Coordinates of C-alpha atoms in Angstrom, one line a residue:
X1 CA 0.9 -3.1 38.0
X2 CA 3.4 -6.0 37.9
X3 CA 0.9 -8.2 36.0
X4 CA 0.3 -5.5 33.5
X5 CA 4.0 -5.0 32.9
X6 CA 4.4 -8.8 32.4
X7 CA 1.6 -8.8 29.9
X8 CA 3.0 -5.8 28.1
X9 CA 6.4 -7.5 27.7
X10 CA 4.7 -10.4 26.0
X11 CA 3.0 -8.3 23.3
X12 CA 4.9 -7.5 20.1
X13 CA 3.8 -4.4 18.4
X14 CA 4.9 -4.4 14.8
X15 CA 4.7 -0.7 14.7
X16 CA 6.5 0.0 17.9
X17 CA 9.0 2.9 17.7
X18 CA 8.2 3.7 14.1
X19 CA 10.4 6.6 13.3
X20 CA 10.3 9.1 10.5
X21 CA 14.0 9.1 10.5
X22 CA 14.0 5.8 8.6
X23 CA 14.0 7.4 5.2
X24 CA 16.4 10.2 6.2
X25 CA 19.3 7.8 6.7
X26 CA 19.5 8.8 10.4
X27 CA 18.9 5.4 11.9
X28 CA 21.6 3.9 14.1
X29 CA 21.5 0.4 15.4
X30 CA 18.4 -0.2 17.5
X31 CA 16.9 3.2 17.0
X32 CA 14.1 2.0 14.8
X33 CA 13.3 -1.4 16.3
X34 CA 10.4 -3.2 14.6
X35 CA 10.6 -5.7 17.3
X36 CA 10.5 -6.2 21.0
X37 CA 13.6 -6.9 22.9
X38 CA 12.9 -10.6 22.8
X39 CA 14.1 -10.9 19.2
X40 CA 13.2 -10.5 15.6
X41 CA 9.9 -11.2 13.9
X42 CA 10.0 -13.2 10.7
X43 CA 7.3 -15.2 9.0
X44 CA 4.9 -14.8 11.9
X45 CA 7.3 -16.1 14.6
X46 CA 9.6 -14.6 17.2
X47 CA 13.3 -15.5 16.9
X48 CA 15.9 -14.9 19.5
X49 CA 19.1 -13.1 18.3
X50 CA 22.1 -15.4 18.0
X51 CA 25.4 -14.7 19.6
X52 CA 27.9 -12.8 17.5
X53 CA 30.2 -15.7 16.5
X54 CA 33.1 -15.0 14.2
X55 CA 33.6 -18.6 12.9
X56 CA 33.0 -17.4 9.4
X57 CA 36.0 -15.2 9.2
X58 CA 37.7 -17.6 6.9
X59 CA 34.8 -17.1 4.4
X60 CA 36.6 -14.1 2.9
X61 CA 39.7 -16.2 2.1
X62 CA 37.6 -18.6 0.0
X63 CA 36.2 -16.1 -2.5
X64 CA 38.1 -14.9 -5.6
X65 CA 37.3 -11.4 -6.6
X66 CA 38.3 -9.4 -9.7
X67 CA 39.5 -6.0 -8.5
X68 CA 38.0 -2.9 -10.1
X69 CA 40.5 -0.2 -9.3
X70 CA 38.7 2.6 -11.2
X71 CA 35.9 2.9 -8.5
X72 CA 33.2 3.0 -11.3
X73 CA 29.7 1.6 -10.8
X74 CA 29.8 -2.2 -10.7
X75 CA 27.1 -4.9 -10.8
X76 CA 28.5 -6.1 -7.5
X77 CA 27.1 -4.4 -4.4
X78 CA 28.7 -4.3 -1.0
X79 CA 26.4 -4.3 2.0
X80 CA 27.8 -3.5 5.5
X81 CA 26.6 -3.7 9.1
X82 CA 24.3 -6.8 8.5
X83 CA 23.0 -8.6 11.6
X84 CA 25.0 -11.8 12.3
X85 CA 22.0 -14.1 11.8
X86 CA 20.8 -12.8 8.4
X87 CA 20.4 -15.4 5.6
X88 CA 21.3 -15.3 2.0
X89 CA 17.6 -15.1 1.1
X90 CA 17.2 -11.9 3.1
X91 CA 20.2 -10.3 1.3
X92 CA 18.8 -11.4 -2.1
X93 CA 15.4 -9.9 -1.1
X94 CA 17.1 -6.5 -0.8
X95 CA 18.0 -6.7 -4.5
X96 CA 14.9 -8.3 -6.1
X97 CA 13.0 -5.1 -6.6
X98 CA 15.7 -3.7 -8.7
X99 CA 16.4 -6.5 -11.1
X100 CA 17.7 -10.1 -11.4
X101 CA 20.1 -11.3 -8.7
X102 CA 22.8 -13.6 -10.1
X103 CA 25.0 -14.3 -7.0
X104 CA 25.3 -13.7 -3.3
X105 CA 28.0 -14.0 -0.7
X106 CA 27.4 -13.5 3.0
X107 CA 30.5 -13.0 5.3
X108 CA 28.7 -13.3 8.7
X109 CA 31.8 -13.0 10.8
X110 CA 32.5 -9.6 9.2
X111 CA 28.8 -8.5 9.2
X112 CA 29.1 -7.9 5.4
X113 CA 27.6 -9.3 2.2
X114 CA 28.1 -9.0 -1.5
X115 CA 25.2 -9.1 -4.0
X116 CA 25.7 -9.5 -7.7
X117 CA 23.0 -8.1 -10.0
X118 CA 22.5 -9.1 -13.7
X119 CA 23.8 -5.8 -14.9
X120 CA 25.2 -2.4 -13.8
X121 CA 21.9 -0.6 -14.5
X122 CA 20.1 -2.7 -11.8
X123 CA 22.9 -2.3 -9.4
X124 CA 23.0 1.5 -9.9
X125 CA 19.2 1.8 -9.4
X126 CA 19.6 -0.1 -6.1
X127 CA 22.5 2.0 -4.8
X128 CA 20.8 5.2 -5.8
X129 CA 17.5 4.2 -4.1
X130 CA 19.2 3.2 -0.8
X131 CA 21.3 6.4 -0.8
X132 CA 18.0 8.4 -0.1
X133 CA 16.2 5.7 1.9
X134 CA 18.0 3.7 4.5
X135 CA 18.1 -0.1 3.9
X136 CA 17.2 -2.3 6.9
X137 CA 17.6 -6.0 7.7
X138 CA 15.9 -7.3 10.9
X139 CA 15.4 -3.8 12.2
X140 CA 19.1 -2.8 11.8
X141 CA 20.2 -0.1 9.4
X142 CA 22.6 -1.5 6.7
X143 CA 24.8 0.4 4.2
X144 CA 24.6 -0.2 0.5
X145 CA 27.4 0.8 -1.9
X146 CA 29.2 -0.3 -5.0
X147 CA 31.8 -2.9 -4.5
X148 CA 35.4 -2.5 -5.7
X149 CA 35.0 -5.8 -7.4
X150 CA 33.8 -6.0 -11.0
X151 CA 32.4 -9.6 -10.6
X152 CA 31.6 -12.0 -7.8
X153 CA 33.3 -15.3 -8.3
X154 CA 32.8 -17.9 -5.6
X155 CA 34.6 -21.2 -5.7
X156 CA 33.0 -24.6 -4.9
X157 CA 34.0 -24.4 -1.2
X158 CA 32.0 -21.2 -0.6
X159 CA 28.5 -20.2 0.1
X160 CA 27.1 -20.3 -3.5
X161 CA 27.7 -24.0 -3.5
X162 CA 25.8 -24.5 -0.2
X163 CA 22.2 -25.5 -0.2
X164 CA 20.6 -22.4 1.3
X165 CA 22.3 -19.9 -1.1
X166 CA 21.5 -22.1 -4.1
X167 CA 17.8 -22.4 -3.0
X168 CA 17.6 -18.7 -2.4
X169 CA 19.0 -17.9 -5.8
X170 CA 16.7 -20.3 -7.5
X171 CA 13.7 -18.8 -5.6
X172 CA 14.8 -15.3 -6.7
X173 CA 15.1 -16.5 -10.3
X174 CA 11.6 -18.0 -10.2
X175 CA 10.2 -14.9 -8.7
X176 CA 11.7 -12.6 -11.3
X177 CA 10.5 -14.9 -14.1
X178 CA 7.0 -14.9 -12.6
X179 CA 7.0 -11.2 -12.5
X180 CA 7.9 -10.9 -16.2
X181 CA 5.1 -13.2 -17.3
X182 CA 2.6 -11.4 -15.1
X183 CA 3.6 -8.0 -16.1
X184 CA 5.5 -7.4 -12.8
X185 CA 4.5 -6.0 -9.4
X186 CA 2.7 -2.7 -9.2
X187 CA 2.2 0.1 -6.8
X188 CA -0.9 -1.3 -5.1
X189 CA -0.7 -4.0 -2.4
X190 CA -3.6 -6.2 -1.3
X191 CA -3.3 -6.9 2.4
X192 CA -5.2 -9.7 4.2
X193 CA -5.2 -9.8 8.0
X194 CA -5.4 -13.4 9.2
X195 CA -6.4 -14.4 12.8
X196 CA -7.6 -10.9 13.7
X197 CA -7.9 -11.2 17.4
X198 CA -7.6 -7.4 18.0
X199 CA -9.0 -4.7 15.7
X200 CA -6.7 -3.4 13.0
X201 CA -7.6 0.2 11.9
X202 CA -6.7 2.2 8.9
X203 CA -4.4 4.3 11.1
X204 CA -2.5 1.2 12.3
X205 CA -2.0 0.1 8.7
X206 CA -0.8 3.6 7.7
X207 CA 1.7 3.6 10.5
X208 CA 3.1 0.2 9.5
X209 CA 3.3 0.8 5.8
X210 CA 4.5 4.4 6.0
X211 CA 7.8 2.9 7.3
X212 CA 8.7 1.9 3.8
X213 CA 7.7 5.1 2.0
X214 CA 4.9 7.6 1.5
X215 CA 1.5 5.9 1.5
X216 CA -0.8 7.6 -1.0
X217 CA -4.2 5.9 -0.5
X218 CA -5.7 3.2 1.7
X219 CA -9.1 1.4 1.2
X220 CA -10.2 -1.2 3.8
X221 CA -13.1 -3.7 3.5
X222 CA -14.3 -7.1 4.7
X223 CA -14.6 -9.9 2.2
X224 CA -15.4 -13.5 3.1
X225 CA -15.4 -12.6 6.8
X226 CA -11.8 -11.4 6.4
X227 CA -10.5 -7.9 7.0
X228 CA -8.6 -6.7 3.9
X229 CA -6.9 -3.5 2.7
X230 CA -5.6 -2.0 -0.6
X231 CA -2.6 0.2 -0.1
X232 CA -1.1 2.4 -2.9
X233 CA 2.5 3.6 -3.0
X234 CA 4.0 6.2 -5.4
X235 CA 6.4 3.6 -7.0
X236 CA 6.9 -0.1 -7.4
X237 CA 10.2 -0.2 -5.5
X238 CA 8.6 1.0 -2.3
X239 CA 5.6 -1.4 -2.7
X240 CA 8.0 -4.3 -3.3
X241 CA 10.1 -3.4 -0.3
X242 CA 7.0 -3.3 1.9
X243 CA 5.7 -6.6 0.6
X244 CA 9.1 -8.4 1.0
X245 CA 9.6 -7.1 4.6
X246 CA 6.0 -7.4 6.0
X247 CA 4.5 -10.5 4.3
X248 CA 3.9 -13.1 7.0
X249 CA 4.7 -10.9 10.0
X250 CA 2.4 -10.4 12.9
X251 CA 1.1 -7.0 14.0
X252 CA 0.6 -8.4 17.5
X253 CA 2.1 -11.3 19.3
X254 CA 0.8 -14.6 17.7
X255 CA -2.1 -12.9 15.8
X256 CA -3.2 -10.3 13.2
X257 CA -0.8 -11.9 10.6
X258 CA -0.2 -9.8 7.4
X259 CA -0.6 -11.7 4.1
X260 CA 0.4 -9.4 1.2
X261 CA 0.1 -9.8 -2.5
X262 CA 0.1 -7.5 -5.5
X263 CA -3.3 -6.1 -6.4
X264 CA -4.6 -6.3 -10.0
X265 CA -5.6 -2.6 -9.6
X266 CA -2.9 -0.1 -10.6
X267 CA -4.6 2.9 -8.9
X268 CA -7.2 3.3 -6.1
X269 CA -10.2 5.6 -6.5
X270 CA -11.0 6.9 -3.0
X271 CA -14.3 8.9 -2.6
X272 CA -14.3 9.5 1.1
X273 CA -11.8 10.3 3.9
X274 CA -13.1 8.3 6.9
X275 CA -12.3 5.3 9.0
X276 CA -12.6 2.9 6.0
X277 CA -10.8 4.8 3.3
X278 CA -8.3 7.6 3.0
X279 CA -6.7 9.6 0.2
X280 CA -3.6 11.3 1.7
X281 CA -3.1 13.3 -1.4
X282 CA -6.5 14.9 -1.1
X283 CA -7.4 15.9 2.5
X284 CA -10.6 17.8 1.4
X285 CA -12.6 14.8 0.4
X286 CA -16.0 14.4 2.2
X287 CA -16.4 11.8 5.0
X288 CA -19.5 10.3 3.4
X289 CA -21.6 11.1 6.6
X290 CA -23.9 14.0 5.7
X291 CA -24.1 15.2 9.3
X292 CA -20.3 15.2 9.8
X293 CA -19.7 16.8 6.4
X294 CA -22.1 19.6 7.3
X295 CA -20.3 20.2 10.6
X296 CA -17.0 20.3 8.8
X297 CA -18.3 22.7 6.1
X298 CA -19.7 24.9 8.9
X299 CA -16.4 25.0 10.6
X300 CA -14.6 25.6 7.4
X301 CA -12.1 22.9 8.4
X302 CA -12.4 19.8 6.2
X303 CA -10.1 17.1 7.3
X304 CA -10.1 18.1 11.0
X305 CA -10.3 15.1 13.5
X306 CA -13.8 14.0 14.2
X307 CA -15.4 12.0 17.0
X308 CA -15.8 8.4 15.8
X309 CA -12.7 8.1 13.6
X310 CA -9.2 9.5 13.4
X311 CA -7.8 11.6 10.6
X312 CA -4.2 11.5 9.3
X313 CA -1.7 12.4 11.9
X314 CA -3.2 10.3 14.6
X315 CA -0.4 7.9 14.1
X316 CA 0.1 6.0 17.3
X317 CA -3.6 6.3 18.1
X318 CA -4.9 2.8 18.7
X319 CA -3.2 0.9 21.5
X320 CA -4.8 -2.3 20.5
X321 CA -3.1 -5.0 22.5
X322 CA -4.5 -7.4 25.0
X323 CA -1.9 -6.0 27.4
X324 CA -3.6 -2.6 27.2
X325 CA -0.4 -0.8 26.2
X326 CA -1.2 2.9 26.0
X327 CA 0.8 4.7 23.4
X328 CA 1.0 8.5 23.4
X329 CA -2.2 9.9 22.0
X330 CA -4.2 6.7 22.4
X331 CA -7.6 7.2 20.9
X332 CA -7.1 10.9 21.0
X333 CA -7.3 11.9 24.6
X334 CA -10.3 9.7 25.4
X335 CA -8.8 6.4 26.5
X336 CA -11.4 4.0 27.9
X337 CA -14.6 6.1 28.0
X338 CA -17.2 6.1 25.3
X339 CA -20.2 8.4 24.7
X340 CA -23.3 6.5 23.5
X341 CA -26.2 8.6 22.2
X342 CA -29.6 8.1 20.6
X343 CA -30.5 5.3 23.1
X344 CA -34.1 4.2 23.6
X345 CA -34.6 5.9 27.0
X346 CA -37.8 3.9 27.8
X347 CA -35.9 0.6 27.6
X348 CA -32.2 1.2 28.3
X349 CA -30.7 0.5 31.8
X350 CA -27.1 0.4 33.0
X351 CA -27.3 -3.4 33.2
X352 CA -28.4 -3.6 29.6
X353 CA -25.5 -1.5 28.4
X354 CA -23.1 -3.4 30.7
X355 CA -24.2 -6.7 29.1
X356 CA -24.1 -5.4 25.5
X357 CA -20.8 -3.6 25.6
X358 CA -19.4 -6.4 27.7
X359 CA -19.3 -8.5 24.5
X360 CA -16.3 -6.4 23.4
X361 CA -14.5 -5.7 26.7
X362 CA -14.9 -5.5 30.5
X363 CA -17.2 -2.6 31.4
X364 CA -16.1 -0.9 34.6
X365 CA -18.8 1.8 34.9
X366 CA -22.0 2.9 33.2
X367 CA -23.6 6.3 33.6
X368 CA -26.9 7.2 31.9
X369 CA -27.0 11.0 31.8
X370 CA -29.5 12.4 34.4
X371 CA -30.6 15.4 32.2
X372 CA -30.3 13.5 28.8
X373 CA -31.4 10.0 29.3
X374 CA -30.9 9.0 25.7
X375 CA -27.1 9.3 26.2
X376 CA -24.7 7.4 28.4
X377 CA -21.0 7.2 29.3
X378 CA -19.4 3.8 29.4
X379 CA -16.0 3.1 30.8
X380 CA -14.1 0.1 29.5
X381 CA -11.1 -1.4 31.3
X382 CA -8.7 -0.8 28.4
X383 CA -8.5 1.6 25.4
X384 CA -8.4 -1.2 22.8
X385 CA -11.7 -2.6 24.2
X386 CA -13.3 0.9 23.9
X387 CA -12.1 1.0 20.3
X388 CA -13.4 -2.5 19.6
X389 CA -16.8 -1.7 21.0
X390 CA -17.0 1.5 19.0
X391 CA -16.0 -0.3 15.8
X392 CA -18.7 -2.9 16.2
X393 CA -21.5 -1.0 17.7
X394 CA -21.6 2.5 16.2
X395 CA -24.9 2.7 14.2
X396 CA -26.2 -0.6 15.6
X397 CA -29.9 -0.8 16.2
X398 CA -30.7 -1.3 19.9
X399 CA -34.3 -1.4 21.2
X400 CA -35.4 0.0 17.8
X401 CA -33.1 3.0 17.7
X402 CA -29.8 3.3 15.8
X403 CA -27.2 4.3 18.5
X404 CA -24.1 6.3 18.0
X405 CA -20.9 5.4 19.8
X406 CA -17.8 7.7 19.9
X407 CA -14.9 8.5 22.2
X408 CA -15.7 10.7 25.2
X409 CA -13.6 13.6 26.4
X410 CA -13.9 12.2 30.0
X411 CA -11.0 10.0 31.3
X412 CA -13.2 8.2 33.8
X413 CA -16.9 7.9 34.7
X414 CA -17.5 9.6 38.0
X415 CA -19.7 7.9 40.6
X416 CA -22.4 10.2 42.2
X417 CA -21.5 11.8 45.5
X418 CA -23.4 10.8 48.5
X419 CA -26.8 12.4 48.6
X420 CA -26.6 13.4 45.0
X421 CA -29.8 12.5 43.0
X422 CA -29.0 9.7 40.5
X423 CA -32.1 7.4 40.4
X424 CA -29.9 4.4 39.8
X425 CA -28.5 5.7 36.5
X426 CA -24.8 5.2 37.5
X427 CA -23.4 1.8 38.3
X428 CA -20.0 0.5 39.1
X429 CA -19.2 -2.9 37.7
X430 CA -15.4 -3.1 38.5
X431 CA -15.9 -6.1 40.8
X432 CA -18.5 -7.9 38.5
X433 CA -18.1 -11.7 38.1
X434 CA -19.5 -11.4 34.6
X435 CA -16.4 -9.8 32.9
X436 CA -15.3 -11.9 29.9
X437 CA -11.7 -10.7 29.5
X438 CA -10.3 -10.6 33.0
X439 CA -7.5 -13.0 32.1
X440 CA -4.7 -11.5 29.8
X441 CA -4.9 -13.2 26.4
X442 CA -8.3 -14.7 27.2
X443 CA -9.6 -17.1 24.6
X444 CA -12.7 -14.9 24.4
X445 CA -10.7 -12.4 22.4
X446 CA -10.5 -15.0 19.6
X447 CA -14.3 -15.2 19.5
X448 CA -15.2 -11.6 19.0
X449 CA -17.5 -11.0 16.1
X450 CA -19.7 -8.2 14.8
X451 CA -23.4 -8.3 15.8
X452 CA -25.4 -10.8 13.8
X453 CA -28.8 -12.5 14.0
X454 CA -27.1 -15.7 15.2
X455 CA -26.0 -16.0 18.8
X456 CA -23.4 -18.4 20.3
X457 CA -24.5 -20.0 23.5
X458 CA -22.2 -21.7 26.0
X459 CA -22.1 -23.1 29.5
X460 CA -25.2 -25.3 28.8
X461 CA -25.5 -28.2 31.3
X462 CA -26.1 -31.7 30.0
X463 CA -29.5 -31.9 31.6
X464 CA -30.9 -29.1 29.6
X465 CA -32.5 -30.0 26.2
X466 CA -32.9 -28.1 23.0
X467 CA -36.6 -27.6 23.7
X468 CA -36.0 -26.1 27.1
X469 CA -33.5 -23.5 25.7
X470 CA -35.9 -22.6 22.8
X471 CA -38.8 -22.3 25.3
X472 CA -36.7 -20.0 27.5
X473 CA -36.0 -17.6 24.6
X474 CA -39.7 -17.8 23.4
X475 CA -41.1 -17.0 26.9
X476 CA -38.9 -13.9 27.0
X477 CA -40.3 -12.7 23.7
X478 CA -37.7 -14.0 21.3
X479 CA -39.0 -16.3 18.6
X480 CA -36.4 -18.9 17.5
X481 CA -35.7 -19.3 13.8
X482 CA -33.2 -22.2 14.2
X483 CA -31.2 -24.0 16.8
X484 CA -28.2 -26.3 16.7
X485 CA -26.0 -27.9 19.3
X486 CA -22.2 -28.1 18.5
X487 CA -21.6 -31.7 17.4
X488 CA -18.4 -32.2 19.4
X489 CA -19.4 -30.1 22.5
X490 CA -22.9 -30.1 23.7
X491 CA -22.1 -27.4 26.2
X492 CA -22.3 -25.0 23.2
X493 CA -25.0 -24.2 20.6
X494 CA -26.0 -21.7 18.0
X495 CA -29.4 -20.0 18.1
X496 CA -30.8 -18.0 15.2
X497 CA -33.3 -15.1 15.7
X498 CA -35.4 -13.6 12.9
X499 CA -33.5 -10.3 12.8
X500 CA -30.3 -8.8 14.2
X501 CA -32.4 -6.4 16.3
X502 CA -34.0 -9.5 18.0
X503 CA -30.5 -11.0 18.5
X504 CA -29.2 -7.8 20.2
X505 CA -32.2 -7.7 22.5
X506 CA -32.0 -11.4 23.2
X507 CA -28.3 -11.2 24.1
X508 CA -29.0 -8.4 26.6
X509 CA -31.8 -10.3 28.2
X510 CA -30.5 -13.9 28.0
X511 CA -26.8 -13.5 28.9
X512 CA -26.4 -14.9 32.4
X513 CA -29.9 -16.5 32.3
X514 CA -30.1 -19.3 34.9
X515 CA -30.5 -22.7 33.3
X516 CA -29.8 -24.8 36.3
X517 CA -28.8 -24.4 40.0
X518 CA -25.1 -23.9 39.0
X519 CA -25.2 -23.0 35.3
X520 CA -25.9 -19.5 33.9
X521 CA -26.1 -19.1 30.1
X522 CA -23.2 -17.3 28.3
X523 CA -24.3 -15.5 25.1
X524 CA -22.2 -13.8 22.4
X525 CA -22.5 -13.0 18.7
X526 CA -21.6 -15.8 16.3
X527 CA -19.7 -15.5 12.9
X528 CA -21.7 -18.5 11.6
X529 CA -25.3 -19.0 10.7
X530 CA -27.4 -22.2 10.9

């Protein structure tokens, strides 16, 4: 328990405590923390909060301000309750979506800042927008209003003369110039997930991006072996706010980094509501799976949650951290247990399922159903592992049949009672030495890939040659198409089979194959081909 708590504290969930109050202006300090208690997330790193010094109190004395006694709109904006460690660039980023920023002044000791826009129209748009949707800096709500000052004049001793403010203003100027030549940002963002150690689902993306405003549509896809998404907002301001706040941040600690740019598309055309795409403005779209659509039509309930994917409203559904954090409603009510159907009952065994599903998580128990031997229950050690296995193996061909993998309603797999007929169909693997992910943050998480025809081999002893490995595969019924040792590490190699079906069967049979007295082969799927 203590170890789990320690791991949990190390994991930063970007979407932790997402609160619908964000756009109702109801957030107080700390009530909508993006971040763990360890600090703020910025540009993919964790920063510790700085102590609240007030050495900048003299800043206010150095600025000359022209008073505007009439209280009318001004191009100068006053921002209150800013975190002490906020930079000029972050203040400027608040204003960029609304127009050109011409000056900035940060009074850190007073937790206040002034932002001067190019004209009153831009300033009015900004103040109006943040009246209905609370502005935030580093997870803290800040208050945006017109200043009593008509103009922001800073002398040479103040912040506009210092390097960071100058650099921030120049960058803002370049950005707005770039936007003008490219026709400006639009409502659709292109999101690339780098270093995706844990799966990122459509629901996770929706939860993160809804924080900045209503998400209309999401389409996810994989391109160049990289998971990507297109996300459409109703207006440019919301899209810009999301991009400026999230670009470069990590969804989980040290991984799953968001890289965000503007898409060339101005609108998304979504045909199906399923686990790959969603149109939140049209819940009655088909899923694209004829069987599921027929079921929905029969129930007269298009859009209801279905096994195998989650529909809108399953917000905190996918506790996908190596720490195994369970959010409320994790994977529906199913947690760690999967139901696998359409198995080849002549070939399948508990050990075969343990090995195959063990590529994506630590299998605790396997139960092939006594009265329906083409189906099995598989219990993983954590919900995110169950989700990972389901993501990669639903509709995979195993022993010649396309299996289906979906969450089970069971919380655990029950072992048979003494004397109960079972015929060896239920096995407990909780003490197995073959688990790949026992250590929190195991490096094996970084080498999880979809099934492919190429297998990654490791734990090869120096005494074993290429021919001996190829012979071992051939004798077990797996013709080898290509083989290659890793140039820098001969303990590892790639082996290519004729088809993905062959590779799946070979992994089941050859993982833990004894190569020498003390060495057993380790087999997983590879992202590369030879």
